[in-house]
PDB file of C-alpha atoms in Angstrom:
ATOM      1  CA  MET M 137      46.444 193.771 210.860  1.00  0.00           C
ATOM      2  CA  GLU M 138      44.817 195.713 213.200  1.00  0.00           C
ATOM      3  CA  VAL M 139      47.795 196.069 215.669  1.00  0.00           C
ATOM      4  CA  GLU M 140      50.223 196.928 212.824  1.00  0.00           C
ATOM      5  CA  TYR M 141      47.506 200.155 211.792  1.00  0.00           C
ATOM      6  CA  LEU M 142      47.294 200.969 215.838  1.00  0.00           C
ATOM      7  CA  ILE M 143      50.814 201.025 215.757  1.00  0.00           C
ATOM      8  CA  GLU M 144      51.764 202.937 212.672  1.00  0.00           C
ATOM      9  CA  ARG M 145      48.426 205.737 212.266  1.00  0.00           C
ATOM     10  CA  LEU M 146      47.644 206.331 215.600  1.00  0.00           C
ATOM     11  CA  GLY M 147      50.970 206.038 217.280  1.00  0.00           C
ATOM     12  CA  PRO M 148      51.445 209.071 218.401  1.00  0.00           C
ATOM     13  CA  TYR M 149      48.285 209.679 219.303  1.00  0.00           C
ATOM     14  CA  LEU M 150      48.291 207.570 221.966  1.00  0.00           C
ATOM     15  CA  GLY M 151      50.694 208.521 224.324  1.00  0.00           C
ATOM     16  CA  GLY M 152      53.362 208.196 221.633  1.00  0.00           C
ATOM     17  CA  ILE M 153      54.128 204.061 221.073  1.00  0.00           C
ATOM     18  CA  ASP M 154      57.640 203.436 220.501  1.00  0.00           C
ATOM     19  CA  VAL M 155      56.717 201.856 216.561  1.00  0.00           C
ATOM     20  CA  GLU M 156      60.291 200.395 216.450  1.00  0.00           C
ATOM     21  CA  LYS M 157      59.730 198.147 220.239  1.00  0.00           C
ATOM     22  CA  VAL M 158      56.074 197.221 219.081  1.00  0.00           C
ATOM     23  CA  ARG M 159      57.280 196.530 215.585  1.00  0.00           C
ATOM     24  CA  SER M 160      60.155 194.345 216.782  1.00  0.00           C
ATOM     25  CA  LEU M 161      58.082 192.029 219.545  1.00  0.00           C
ATOM     26  CA  LEU M 162      55.426 191.577 216.907  1.00  0.00           C
ATOM     27  CA  GLY M 163      58.209 189.733 214.376  1.00  0.00           C
ATOM     28  CA  ALA M 164      59.768 188.357 217.687  1.00  0.00           C
ATOM     29  CA  THR M 165      56.685 185.588 218.881  1.00  0.00           C
ATOM     30  CA  GLN M 166      53.408 185.996 219.079  1.00  0.00           C
ATOM     31  CA  SER M 167      53.711 185.732 222.636  1.00  0.00           C
ATOM     32  CA  GLY M 168      55.470 189.177 222.328  1.00  0.00           C
ATOM     33  CA  VAL M 169      51.853 190.560 220.496  1.00  0.00           C
ATOM     34  CA  GLU M 170      49.848 188.596 223.316  1.00  0.00           C
ATOM     35  CA  ARG M 171      52.094 190.106 225.632  1.00  0.00           C
ATOM     36  CA  LEU M 172      52.006 193.836 224.466  1.00  0.00           C
ATOM     37  CA  LEU M 173      48.709 193.646 224.830  1.00  0.00           C
ATOM     38  CA  GLY M 174      47.703 192.257 227.521  1.00  0.00           C
ATOM     39  CA  ILE M 175      45.979 188.955 226.435  1.00  0.00           C
ATOM     40  CA  GLU M 176      46.170 185.822 227.588  1.00  0.00           C
ATOM     41  CA  THR M 177      48.276 182.955 226.142  1.00  0.00           C
ATOM     42  CA  GLN M 178      46.032 180.571 224.409  1.00  0.00           C
ATOM     43  CA  SER M 179      47.093 177.239 222.174  1.00  0.00           C
ATOM     44  CA  ASP M 180      47.637 177.792 219.082  1.00  0.00           C
ATOM     45  CA  ASP M 181      44.983 175.082 217.794  1.00  0.00           C
ATOM     46  CA  ASN M 182      41.926 177.275 219.698  1.00  0.00           C
ATOM     47  CA  LEU M 183      43.479 180.144 218.309  1.00  0.00           C
ATOM     48  CA  GLU M 184      43.634 178.758 214.322  1.00  0.00           C
ATOM     49  CA  GLU M 185      39.511 177.992 215.156  1.00  0.00           C
ATOM     50  CA  LEU M 186      38.583 181.353 216.618  1.00  0.00           C
ATOM     51  CA  GLU M 187      40.566 182.883 213.015  1.00  0.00           C
ATOM     52  CA  CYS M 188      38.652 180.238 210.706  1.00  0.00           C
ATOM     53  CA  ALA M 189      35.388 181.614 212.576  1.00  0.00           C
ATOM     54  CA  ARG M 190      36.442 185.325 212.316  1.00  0.00           C
ATOM     55  CA  ILE M 191      37.213 185.016 208.163  1.00  0.00           C
ATOM     56  CA  ARG M 192      34.144 182.745 208.383  1.00  0.00           C
ATOM     57  CA  SER M 193      31.770 185.286 209.801  1.00  0.00           C
ATOM     58  CA  PHE M 194      33.257 188.225 207.393  1.00  0.00           C
ATOM     59  CA  ALA M 195      32.748 186.275 203.928  1.00  0.00           C
ATOM     60  CA  GLU M 196      28.850 185.531 204.709  1.00  0.00           C
ATOM     61  CA  ARG M 197      28.842 189.546 205.312  1.00  0.00           C
ATOM     62  CA  TYR M 198      29.816 189.916 202.328  1.00  0.00           C
ATOM     63  CA  LEU M 199      28.120 187.634 200.348  1.00  0.00           C
ATOM     64  CA  GLN M 200      24.735 189.268 202.321  1.00  0.00           C
ATOM     65  CA  GLU M 201      26.366 192.791 201.813  1.00  0.00           C
ATOM     66  CA  GLY M 202      26.404 191.874 198.485  1.00  0.00           C
ATOM     67  CA  GLU M 203      23.127 190.874 197.802  1.00  0.00           C
ATOM     68  CA  ARG M 204      21.381 193.754 199.428  1.00  0.00           C
ATOM     69  CA  LEU M 205      23.128 196.321 197.114  1.00  0.00           C
ATOM     70  CA  ARG M 206      22.002 193.585 194.102  1.00  0.00           C
ATOM     71  CA  ALA M 207      18.370 194.071 195.498  1.00  0.00           C
ATOM     72  CA  LEU M 208      19.104 198.246 195.621  1.00  0.00           C
ATOM     73  CA  TYR M 209      20.438 197.992 192.659  1.00  0.00           C
ATOM     74  CA  ARG M 210      17.622 195.969 190.878  1.00  0.00           C
ATOM     75  CA  GLU M 211      15.066 197.925 192.460  1.00  0.00           C
ATOM     76  CA  LEU M 212      16.424 201.250 191.570  1.00  0.00           C
ATOM     77  CA  LYS M 213      16.851 200.055 188.161  1.00  0.00           C
ATOM     78  CA  ALA M 214      12.765 199.331 188.603  1.00  0.00           C
ATOM     79  CA  ALA M 215      12.079 202.367 189.293  1.00  0.00           C
ATOM     80  CA  GLY M 216      13.386 203.795 186.277  1.00  0.00           C
ATOM     81  CA  LEU M 217      16.737 205.207 187.709  1.00  0.00           C
ATOM     82  CA  ALA M 218      19.380 205.619 184.980  1.00  0.00           C
ATOM     83  CA  PRO M 219      22.680 202.825 185.236  1.00  0.00           C
ATOM     84  CA  SER M 220      24.936 206.272 184.876  1.00  0.00           C
ATOM     85  CA  ASP M 221      23.600 208.026 187.581  1.00  0.00           C
ATOM     86  CA  MET M 222      24.228 204.718 189.888  1.00  0.00           C
ATOM     87  CA  ALA M 223      28.254 204.707 189.548  1.00  0.00           C
ATOM     88  CA  GLY M 224      28.676 204.619 192.698  1.00  0.00           C
ATOM     89  CA  LEU M 225      26.037 201.836 193.467  1.00  0.00           C
ATOM     90  CA  LYS M 226      28.615 199.697 190.947  1.00  0.00           C
ATOM     91  CA  LYS M 227      31.288 200.828 192.676  1.00  0.00           C
ATOM     92  CA  LYS M 228      30.145 199.455 196.425  1.00  0.00           C
ATOM     93  CA  ILE M 229      28.599 196.660 194.528  1.00  0.00           C
ATOM     94  CA  ARG M 230      31.963 195.637 192.993  1.00  0.00           C
ATOM     95  CA  GLU M 231      33.905 196.301 196.297  1.00  0.00           C
ATOM     96  CA  ALA M 232      32.019 194.161 198.106  1.00  0.00           C
ATOM     97  CA  LYS M 233      31.758 190.833 195.583  1.00  0.00           C
ATOM     98  CA  ARG M 234      36.039 191.737 195.620  1.00  0.00           C
ATOM     99  CA  ARG M 235      35.897 191.417 199.306  1.00  0.00           C
ATOM    100  CA  ALA M 236      33.609 188.287 199.546  1.00  0.00           C
ATOM    101  CA  GLY M 237      35.690 186.702 197.166  1.00  0.00           C
ATOM    102  CA  LEU M 238      38.730 187.210 199.074  1.00  0.00           C
ATOM    103  CA  TYR M 239      37.219 186.054 202.826  1.00  0.00           C
ATOM    104  CA  ARG M 240      36.519 182.962 200.691  1.00  0.00           C
ATOM    105  CA  GLU M 241      40.024 181.935 199.623  1.00  0.00           C
ATOM    106  CA  MET M 242      41.195 182.515 202.876  1.00  0.00           C
ATOM    107  CA  LEU M 243      38.404 180.113 204.534  1.00  0.00           C
ATOM    108  CA  LYS M 244      39.361 177.549 201.345  1.00  0.00           C
ATOM    109  CA  ARG M 245      42.735 177.807 203.170  1.00  0.00           C
ATOM    110  CA  CYS M 246      41.765 178.465 206.200  1.00  0.00           C
ATOM    111  CA  GLN M 247      39.558 174.589 205.499  1.00  0.00           C
ATOM    112  CA  SER M 248      42.309 173.193 204.078  1.00  0.00           C
ATOM    113  CA  ARG M 249      44.710 173.348 207.212  1.00  0.00           C
ATOM    114  CA  SER M 250      42.308 172.520 209.930  1.00  0.00           C
ATOM    115  CA  VAL M 251      41.658 169.332 207.695  1.00  0.00           C
ATOM    116  CA  ALA M 252      45.418 168.733 206.858  1.00  0.00           C
ATOM    117  CA  SER M 253      46.046 169.082 211.150  1.00  0.00           C
ATOM    118  CA  ARG M 254      42.920 166.880 212.271  1.00  0.00           C
ATOM    119  CA  ILE M 255      44.623 164.000 209.865  1.00  0.00           C
ATOM    120  CA  ARG M 256      47.665 162.548 212.012  1.00  0.00           C
ATOM    121  CA  PRO M 257      49.492 160.042 211.257  1.00  0.00           C
ATOM    122  CA  GLN M 258      48.637 156.584 213.146  1.00  0.00           C
ATOM    123  CA  SER M 259      52.112 155.004 214.496  1.00  0.00           C
TER     124      SER M 259
END
């Protein structure tokens, strides 16, 4: 995701990256992306664990952000601010809730995949 953003949005500003060449490398294999970025190749299991940890941290962050925003909303409401004046805050609360749900769903998929990969059939 981040790599595609860099390619499409910032490519012309970073010395004229050949967008089509980079996209072909991205589509071909994971090693093409690693070679392009200069990242050392690691095992797939380790990469999946790192991605799951990253997803977990984002899920926790957005849950905390939502709690913080809801506490701010309650405080402002108690101070006598009209709900119509807090439309922007309500929007931020909804966005944090939506993102927390998105990452929670990704975390469920990640956990089910990791559990399935740990159970190996006996021969």
